[in-house]
């Protein structure tokens, strides 16, 4: 009954909004704002609705908004109004600049003191600390909770969330994050979720290149790709890139390799993440020779016009490269 009541009108007066928020809390359902409905965010928002939460959504893409609206979400033309009507606000955005601008716009007209903002983008840990300071200064709370698991994990609600914030904040958001993921890990203070994510994504970028190199060599030597993939995945070379996201078409049916490397996790984004990893490595005087080399390889893919392709396209690039 509570869910029906909160959907009856998008134009509540202040008393109606208070009543709806109270009823939502009592029923266990929450009013959740979601900003960024891309390859990951669209699935994440859908999974929240499947768990009974009321979604308030925003994206610059009209088709993405229309898709969520058809599933029952309320679409907003600005994030400020969305945030004021939400118990939690989750952002899933491409880069530092967009995240910073979005939070500036979203909080320009003030915030509800009980709202918790959760950023699941991959950004610089220093930006996390700046946003936390800004939003806490306005009276609300902010944590970082980047994710791992890719589009399959977002679709199947099996993501890993890496949370940076206080113990109290972690406990306050855990049940919401569990609607979208299987493992919710408290990594420490603000920015530590992002630290974990950047290190993880550096490993991911390196391992995808390794799998692509090995698969390409094996195929050129005459091995059947499916046979070699089975050997890898029952041997010491096994990893997420080989088993769940194999870059060779025909090996893993659900991988972007079978859809001309469309969708998934773009080369633009892995390049951005490796750039962030390089930045924090430099700041902490930490050597990352393979991370730096992986960054350069993905930058090369971008230079060849492959930035919008899934990052596993590195295999296709290698396949079509020959050395004299």
mmCIF file of N, CA and C in Angstrom, residues 2 56 65 69 109 127 129 137 141 150 161 176 180 191 212 226 235 257 262 277 316 319:
data_model
loop_
_atom_site.group_PDB
_atom_site.id
_atom_site.type_symbol
_atom_site.label_atom_id
_atom_site.label_comp_id
_atom_site.label_asym_id
_atom_site.label_seq_id
_atom_site.Cartn_x
_atom_site.Cartn_y
_atom_site.Cartn_z
ATOM 1 N N UNK A 2 1.982 1.206 0.759
ATOM 2 C CA UNK A 2 2.843 2.384 0.827
ATOM 3 C C UNK A 2 3.416 2.731 -0.531
ATOM 4 N N UNK A 56 13.752 7.725 -8.006
ATOM 5 C CA UNK A 56 13.709 9.055 -8.592
ATOM 6 C C UNK A 56 14.974 9.166 -9.432
ATOM 7 N N UNK A 65 16.290 7.373 -19.520
ATOM 8 C CA UNK A 65 15.227 7.782 -18.589
ATOM 9 C C UNK A 65 13.906 7.104 -18.932
ATOM 10 N N UNK A 69 11.523 4.871 -16.621
ATOM 11 C CA UNK A 69 10.155 5.330 -16.406
ATOM 12 C C UNK A 69 9.161 4.217 -16.704
ATOM 13 N N UNK A 109 20.469 24.069 -3.972
ATOM 14 C CA UNK A 109 19.292 24.590 -3.262
ATOM 15 C C UNK A 109 19.129 23.990 -1.868
ATOM 16 N N UNK A 127 38.998 13.923 -4.464
ATOM 17 C CA UNK A 127 37.703 14.527 -4.769
ATOM 18 C C UNK A 127 36.647 14.016 -3.796
ATOM 19 N N UNK A 129 37.053 13.334 -0.693
ATOM 20 C CA UNK A 129 37.203 14.089 0.550
ATOM 21 C C UNK A 129 36.650 15.506 0.405
ATOM 22 N N UNK A 137 29.074 19.911 5.265
ATOM 23 C CA UNK A 137 28.908 21.323 5.624
ATOM 24 C C UNK A 137 27.505 21.829 5.370
ATOM 25 N N UNK A 141 25.011 13.743 4.565
ATOM 26 C CA UNK A 141 26.150 12.824 4.632
ATOM 27 C C UNK A 141 26.533 12.342 3.231
ATOM 28 N N UNK A 150 31.455 -5.316 -13.182
ATOM 29 C CA UNK A 150 31.087 -5.040 -14.555
ATOM 30 C C UNK A 150 29.593 -5.062 -14.811
ATOM 31 N N UNK A 161 30.731 -3.824 -3.589
ATOM 32 C CA UNK A 161 30.807 -2.396 -3.241
ATOM 33 C C UNK A 161 31.949 -2.187 -2.258
ATOM 34 N N UNK A 176 20.752 -0.987 1.473
ATOM 35 C CA UNK A 176 20.445 -0.453 0.142
ATOM 36 C C UNK A 176 21.415 -1.026 -0.889
ATOM 37 N N UNK A 180 21.799 -4.334 -4.779
ATOM 38 C CA UNK A 180 22.512 -4.270 -6.050
ATOM 39 C C UNK A 180 23.767 -5.127 -6.078
ATOM 40 N N UNK A 191 37.234 7.993 0.952
ATOM 41 C CA UNK A 191 38.239 7.856 -0.095
ATOM 42 C C UNK A 191 38.873 6.494 -0.185
ATOM 43 N N UNK A 212 44.476 -11.322 -23.297
ATOM 44 C CA UNK A 212 44.423 -11.068 -24.734
ATOM 45 C C UNK A 212 45.707 -11.517 -25.423
ATOM 46 N N UNK A 226 38.400 -22.083 -27.657
ATOM 47 C CA UNK A 226 37.570 -22.623 -26.582
ATOM 48 C C UNK A 226 38.359 -23.611 -25.738
ATOM 49 N N UNK A 235 43.363 -23.802 -14.714
ATOM 50 C CA UNK A 235 44.797 -23.772 -14.418
ATOM 51 C C UNK A 235 45.166 -22.452 -13.744
ATOM 52 N N UNK A 257 32.661 -9.211 -26.365
ATOM 53 C CA UNK A 257 33.374 -9.682 -27.561
ATOM 54 C C UNK A 257 32.419 -10.284 -28.577
ATOM 55 N N UNK A 262 30.632 -3.954 -28.155
ATOM 56 C CA UNK A 262 29.753 -2.844 -27.796
ATOM 57 C C UNK A 262 29.307 -2.980 -26.343
ATOM 58 N N UNK A 277 44.921 5.982 -11.327
ATOM 59 C CA UNK A 277 45.845 5.128 -10.584
ATOM 60 C C UNK A 277 47.273 5.649 -10.706
ATOM 61 N N UNK A 316 41.209 -7.730 -29.990
ATOM 62 C CA UNK A 316 40.990 -7.546 -31.424
ATOM 63 C C UNK A 316 42.097 -6.688 -32.024
ATOM 64 N N UNK A 319 45.109 -8.928 -32.303
ATOM 65 C CA UNK A 319 44.880 -9.938 -33.338
ATOM 66 C C UNK A 319 45.214 -9.389 -34.720
#
